[in-house]
Short mmCIF file of C-alpha atoms in Angstrom, two decimals:
data_model
loop_
_atom_site.label_atom_id
_atom_site.label_comp_id
_atom_site.label_asym_id
_atom_site.label_seq_id
_atom_site.Cartn_x
_atom_site.Cartn_y
_atom_site.Cartn_z
CA MET A 1 0.00 0.00 0.00
CA THR A 2 1.39 3.38 -1.01
CA SER A 3 1.38 6.34 1.39
CA ILE A 4 1.65 9.91 0.11
CA VAL A 5 2.53 12.78 2.44
CA LYS A 6 0.31 15.70 1.50
CA VAL A 7 -0.90 19.12 2.55
CA LEU A 8 -4.54 18.38 3.37
CA ILE A 9 -5.60 21.97 3.98
CA PRO A 10 -3.37 24.66 2.43
CA ALA A 11 -2.92 27.72 4.65
CA LYS A 12 -6.16 29.72 4.70
CA ASP A 13 -8.57 31.50 7.06
CA ALA A 14 -11.30 29.34 8.58
CA GLU A 15 -14.82 30.49 7.70
CA ASN A 16 -17.44 31.56 10.25
CA ALA A 17 -19.86 28.97 8.83
CA GLN A 18 -19.47 25.19 9.10
CA THR A 19 -17.16 24.42 6.16
CA THR A 20 -15.64 21.21 4.84
CA GLN A 21 -11.91 21.85 4.54
CA TYR A 22 -10.70 18.46 3.31
CA THR A 23 -12.38 15.29 2.03
CA ALA A 24 -10.73 11.88 1.63
CA ASN A 25 -11.70 11.25 -2.00
CA GLY A 26 -10.78 7.74 -3.13
CA VAL A 27 -8.23 7.35 -0.31
CA ARG A 28 -7.90 6.76 3.40
CA THR A 29 -6.19 9.60 5.25
CA ILE A 30 -4.26 9.99 8.49
CA ILE A 31 -4.04 13.49 9.97
CA ASP A 32 -0.46 14.24 11.04
CA LYS A 33 -0.68 17.95 11.89
CA PHE A 34 -3.34 20.63 12.20
CA THR A 35 -2.42 24.15 13.27
CA GLY A 36 -4.56 27.19 13.98
CA ASN A 37 -3.36 30.75 14.52
CA ASN A 38 -5.48 33.67 15.71
CA HIS A 39 -4.11 36.67 13.84
CA THR A 40 -6.56 39.18 15.34
CA ALA A 41 -6.52 41.38 18.44
CA GLY A 42 -9.28 39.47 20.24
CA ALA A 43 -10.09 35.93 21.36
CA VAL A 44 -11.77 33.73 18.70
CA THR A 45 -13.11 30.18 18.96
CA LEU A 46 -12.42 27.41 16.44
CA ALA A 47 -14.42 24.15 16.36
CA ILE A 48 -13.15 21.11 14.44
CA ASN A 49 -15.28 18.16 13.36
CA VAL A 50 -13.69 14.97 12.06
CA VAL A 51 -16.27 12.94 10.17
CA THR A 52 -14.53 9.59 9.71
CA VAL A 53 -16.92 8.25 7.05
CA ALA A 54 -19.43 9.97 4.79
CA GLY A 55 -22.01 11.83 6.84
CA ALA A 56 -22.49 15.32 8.22
CA ALA A 57 -20.69 17.53 10.73
CA ALA A 58 -22.64 17.18 13.98
CA ALA A 59 -22.25 17.17 17.76
CA THR A 60 -21.33 13.46 17.61
CA ASN A 61 -18.16 14.13 15.58
CA LEU A 62 -17.15 17.46 17.13
CA ILE A 63 -13.65 16.69 18.36
CA VAL A 64 -12.49 19.98 19.82
CA THR A 65 -13.62 23.54 20.43
CA LYS A 66 -10.79 25.86 21.45
CA THR A 67 -10.71 29.59 22.08
CA LEU A 68 -7.48 31.04 20.75
CA GLN A 69 -6.31 34.24 22.39
CA ALA A 70 -5.03 37.16 20.28
CA GLY A 71 -1.86 36.07 18.50
CA GLU A 72 -2.04 32.50 19.83
CA SER A 73 -1.07 29.45 17.76
CA TYR A 74 -2.28 25.97 18.74
CA PRO A 75 -1.28 22.56 17.27
CA PHE A 76 -4.63 20.79 17.95
CA PRO A 77 -3.16 17.49 19.22
CA GLU A 78 -6.74 16.27 19.71
CA ILE A 79 -7.03 15.36 16.02
CA VAL A 80 -3.45 14.30 15.26
CA GLY A 81 -3.39 10.60 14.37
CA MET A 82 -7.08 10.41 13.52
CA ALA A 83 -7.96 8.44 10.39
CA LEU A 84 -10.53 9.21 7.73
CA GLU A 85 -12.07 6.49 5.60
CA GLU A 86 -12.99 7.25 2.00
CA GLY A 87 -15.61 10.01 2.05
CA GLY A 88 -14.64 11.18 5.53
CA PHE A 89 -13.77 14.82 6.03
CA ILE A 90 -12.47 17.62 8.25
CA SER A 91 -14.86 20.50 8.88
CA THR A 92 -14.29 23.72 10.83
CA LEU A 93 -16.30 26.59 12.25
CA ALA A 94 -14.60 29.81 13.36
CA GLY A 95 -16.27 32.25 15.75
CA ALA A 96 -15.38 35.14 13.42
CA ALA A 97 -14.49 35.34 9.74
CA ALA A 98 -10.93 36.11 8.61
CA SER A 99 -9.57 35.59 12.12
CA ILE A 100 -7.97 32.14 12.41
CA GLY A 101 -5.50 30.82 9.89
CA ILE A 102 -5.49 27.03 9.57
CA ARG A 103 -3.29 24.45 7.86
CA ALA A 104 -3.23 20.65 7.98
CA SER A 105 -1.00 17.91 6.61
CA GLY A 106 -1.16 14.16 6.62
CA ARG A 107 -0.86 10.95 4.66
CA GLU A 108 -3.17 9.56 2.01
CA ILE A 109 -3.16 5.79 1.68
#
């Protein structure tokens, strides 16, 4: 089985609406790193759902909700090592638009 190291979510700002950031299309995926950085002057919350198989972001797959203080970066260890089956996805919801930069990398198998 071949494993490809890949940027799952290129650096971008998380939206203030529930948004699918990455979907495992035709592959299984392991999340190796997910980083969030609040680049504003106030505290902002980021919620991350990991939907391991096809479905919808919901309370049952909400993995972490974290309030990032102004200028804070956080490595979100809560989702590192999680696996997505084909059709699974990572979804985020930021408390304010254009406030938290996110980036994720991992392996597609």
